[in-house]
């Protein structure tokens, strides 16, 4: 009887040892806009998912203010801002506030009410989206459902087409 119990216990342990961890991406499992909480630039107020406008498409862009691709993507979004008037754009970065504020000023982002620049100090987006490159863009429809992810610089036409 002890041998049978031992064999069953060893078999169960071996199953656990060879089980693979679930490596699927969180944003594909949980297709709603994630429950983030950031600090807005320039005023350091809190900005969370609850602050997003309802029934409006959302583009979340993880970026670094010193990344050339991010600078280019920002310039392209601004140059084609008329195509994105009905989209709320959330640009978030884990870098220090002073770098974000400088970026915010250089691109005169205060002129665009649909763009929110924020600091993600805990790097929530990096974990949730498993970000490896900047910029990383994630598009959600008017219902807050995930539509498409873009890794690296992407033509604004592709983003607009995905809506």
GROMACS .gro file of C-alpha atoms in nm:
model
  163
    1UNK     CA    1   0.000   0.000   0.000
    2UNK     CA    2   0.285   0.238   0.083
    3UNK     CA    3   0.449   0.162  -0.252
    4UNK     CA    4   0.131   0.247  -0.443
    5UNK     CA    5   0.093   0.574  -0.252
    6UNK     CA    6   0.460   0.657  -0.315
    7UNK     CA    7   0.425   0.586  -0.689
    8UNK     CA    8   0.114   0.806  -0.713
    9UNK     CA    9   0.287   1.086  -0.518
   10UNK     CA   10   0.596   1.067  -0.741
   11UNK     CA   11   0.380   1.068  -1.054
   12UNK     CA   12   0.190   1.377  -0.931
   13UNK     CA   13   0.516   1.556  -0.847
   14UNK     CA   14   0.664   1.476  -1.188
   15UNK     CA   15   0.354   1.620  -1.356
   16UNK     CA   16   0.399   1.944  -1.163
   17UNK     CA   17   0.769   1.961  -1.252
   18UNK     CA   18   0.701   1.929  -1.623
   19UNK     CA   19   0.400   2.158  -1.632
   20UNK     CA   20   0.463   2.470  -1.832
   21UNK     CA   21   0.386   2.812  -1.704
   22UNK     CA   22   0.117   3.006  -1.887
   23UNK     CA   23   0.318   3.245  -2.101
   24UNK     CA   24   0.035   3.396  -2.302
   25UNK     CA   25   0.024   3.773  -2.300
   26UNK     CA   26  -0.199   3.937  -2.039
   27UNK     CA   27  -0.346   4.190  -2.279
   28UNK     CA   28  -0.470   3.906  -2.500
   29UNK     CA   29  -0.630   3.730  -2.202
   30UNK     CA   30  -0.784   4.043  -2.052
   31UNK     CA   31  -0.902   4.236  -2.355
   32UNK     CA   32  -1.033   4.545  -2.175
   33UNK     CA   33  -0.819   4.856  -2.117
   34UNK     CA   34  -0.604   4.765  -1.815
   35UNK     CA   35  -0.665   4.932  -1.476
   36UNK     CA   36  -0.371   5.172  -1.480
   37UNK     CA   37  -0.287   5.458  -1.247
   38UNK     CA   38  -0.035   5.717  -1.366
   39UNK     CA   39   0.085   6.066  -1.283
   40UNK     CA   40   0.001   6.327  -1.547
   41UNK     CA   41   0.248   6.568  -1.698
   42UNK     CA   42   0.265   6.868  -1.644
   43UNK     CA   43   0.064   6.896  -1.322
   44UNK     CA   44   0.145   6.564  -1.145
   45UNK     CA   45  -0.222   6.482  -1.088
   46UNK     CA   46  -0.340   6.123  -1.086
   47UNK     CA   47  -0.467   5.980  -1.412
   48UNK     CA   48  -0.637   5.640  -1.412
   49UNK     CA   49  -0.849   5.424  -1.638
   50UNK     CA   50  -1.159   5.578  -1.478
   51UNK     CA   51  -1.051   5.918  -1.615
   52UNK     CA   52  -1.074   5.801  -1.976
   53UNK     CA   53  -1.372   5.928  -2.173
   54UNK     CA   54  -1.643   5.671  -2.227
   55UNK     CA   55  -1.737   5.558  -2.578
   56UNK     CA   56  -1.415   5.686  -2.727
   57UNK     CA   57  -1.138   5.481  -2.888
   58UNK     CA   58  -0.809   5.480  -2.696
   59UNK     CA   59  -0.450   5.453  -2.811
   60UNK     CA   60  -0.201   5.369  -2.536
   61UNK     CA   61   0.158   5.444  -2.628
   62UNK     CA   62   0.445   5.331  -2.408
   63UNK     CA   63   0.748   5.540  -2.492
   64UNK     CA   64   1.078   5.686  -2.381
   65UNK     CA   65   1.141   6.058  -2.425
   66UNK     CA   66   1.496   5.993  -2.547
   67UNK     CA   67   1.397   5.727  -2.803
   68UNK     CA   68   1.435   5.845  -3.164
   69UNK     CA   69   1.156   5.615  -3.283
   70UNK     CA   70   0.926   5.753  -3.014
   71UNK     CA   71   1.007   6.108  -3.117
   72UNK     CA   72   0.931   6.023  -3.479
   73UNK     CA   73   0.604   5.850  -3.386
   74UNK     CA   74   0.499   6.151  -3.177
   75UNK     CA   75   0.579   6.388  -3.465
   76UNK     CA   76   0.373   6.173  -3.701
   77UNK     CA   77   0.077   6.160  -3.465
   78UNK     CA   78   0.086   6.538  -3.426
   79UNK     CA   79   0.122   6.593  -3.802
   80UNK     CA   80  -0.188   6.380  -3.860
   81UNK     CA   81  -0.378   6.481  -3.549
   82UNK     CA   82  -0.696   6.547  -3.751
   83UNK     CA   83  -0.717   6.173  -3.819
   84UNK     CA   84  -0.699   6.109  -3.444
   85UNK     CA   85  -0.936   6.380  -3.318
   86UNK     CA   86  -1.187   6.123  -3.195
   87UNK     CA   87  -0.925   5.907  -3.027
   88UNK     CA   88  -0.786   5.964  -2.680
   89UNK     CA   89  -0.412   5.908  -2.680
   90UNK     CA   90  -0.235   5.813  -2.358
   91UNK     CA   91   0.143   5.837  -2.377
   92UNK     CA   92   0.310   5.678  -2.075
   93UNK     CA   93   0.672   5.630  -1.975
   94UNK     CA   94   0.851   5.502  -1.664
   95UNK     CA   95   1.124   5.765  -1.691
   96UNK     CA   96   1.170   6.052  -1.449
   97UNK     CA   97   0.926   6.343  -1.456
   98UNK     CA   98   1.188   6.598  -1.571
   99UNK     CA   99   1.248   6.405  -1.895
  100UNK     CA  100   0.878   6.368  -1.960
  101UNK     CA  101   0.814   6.734  -1.892
  102UNK     CA  102   1.087   6.833  -2.136
  103UNK     CA  103   0.937   6.602  -2.400
  104UNK     CA  104   0.591   6.745  -2.328
  105UNK     CA  105   0.723   7.099  -2.376
  106UNK     CA  106   0.933   7.025  -2.687
  107UNK     CA  107   0.637   6.873  -2.873
  108UNK     CA  108   0.393   7.132  -2.735
  109UNK     CA  109   0.156   6.854  -2.635
  110UNK     CA  110  -0.056   7.090  -2.428
  111UNK     CA  111  -0.208   7.205  -2.760
  112UNK     CA  112  -0.373   6.866  -2.808
  113UNK     CA  113  -0.656   6.800  -2.561
  114UNK     CA  114  -0.690   6.437  -2.673
  115UNK     CA  115  -0.326   6.358  -2.580
  116UNK     CA  116  -0.236   6.280  -2.221
  117UNK     CA  117   0.128   6.237  -2.125
  118UNK     CA  118   0.184   6.049  -1.802
  119UNK     CA  119   0.448   5.884  -1.589
  120UNK     CA  120   0.411   5.514  -1.516
  121UNK     CA  121   0.648   5.487  -1.216
  122UNK     CA  122   0.579   5.118  -1.145
  123UNK     CA  123   0.613   5.028  -1.514
  124UNK     CA  124   0.270   4.867  -1.510
  125UNK     CA  125   0.239   4.886  -1.889
  126UNK     CA  126   0.571   4.712  -1.939
  127UNK     CA  127   0.456   4.418  -1.730
  128UNK     CA  128   0.099   4.402  -1.860
  129UNK     CA  129   0.197   4.426  -2.228
  130UNK     CA  130   0.537   4.254  -2.199
  131UNK     CA  131   0.700   4.550  -2.375
  132UNK     CA  132   1.038   4.486  -2.532
  133UNK     CA  133   1.074   4.786  -2.768
  134UNK     CA  134   0.970   5.148  -2.782
  135UNK     CA  135   0.735   5.281  -2.892
  136UNK     CA  136   0.473   5.019  -2.816
  137UNK     CA  137   0.119   5.111  -2.915
  138UNK     CA  138  -0.204   4.940  -2.812
  139UNK     CA  139  -0.534   5.031  -2.970
  140UNK     CA  140  -0.876   4.988  -2.806
  141UNK     CA  141  -1.216   5.051  -2.963
  142UNK     CA  142  -1.502   5.267  -2.830
  143UNK     CA  143  -1.614   4.984  -2.602
  144UNK     CA  144  -1.268   4.954  -2.447
  145UNK     CA  145  -1.195   4.624  -2.623
  146UNK     CA  146  -0.845   4.546  -2.751
  147UNK     CA  147  -0.810   4.589  -3.127
  148UNK     CA  148  -0.442   4.574  -3.220
  149UNK     CA  149  -0.086   4.609  -3.092
  150UNK     CA  150   0.197   4.780  -3.276
  151UNK     CA  151   0.561   4.724  -3.187
  152UNK     CA  152   0.809   4.996  -3.281
  153UNK     CA  153   0.749   5.279  -3.524
  154UNK     CA  154   0.438   5.230  -3.730
  155UNK     CA  155   0.291   5.449  -4.004
  156UNK     CA  156  -0.007   5.646  -3.875
  157UNK     CA  157  -0.209   5.513  -4.168
  158UNK     CA  158  -0.188   5.162  -4.020
  159UNK     CA  159  -0.312   5.290  -3.685
  160UNK     CA  160  -0.599   5.478  -3.851
  161UNK     CA  161  -0.691   5.172  -4.061
  162UNK     CA  162  -0.716   4.956  -3.749
  163UNK     CA  163  -0.995   5.173  -3.610
   0.00000   0.00000   0.00000
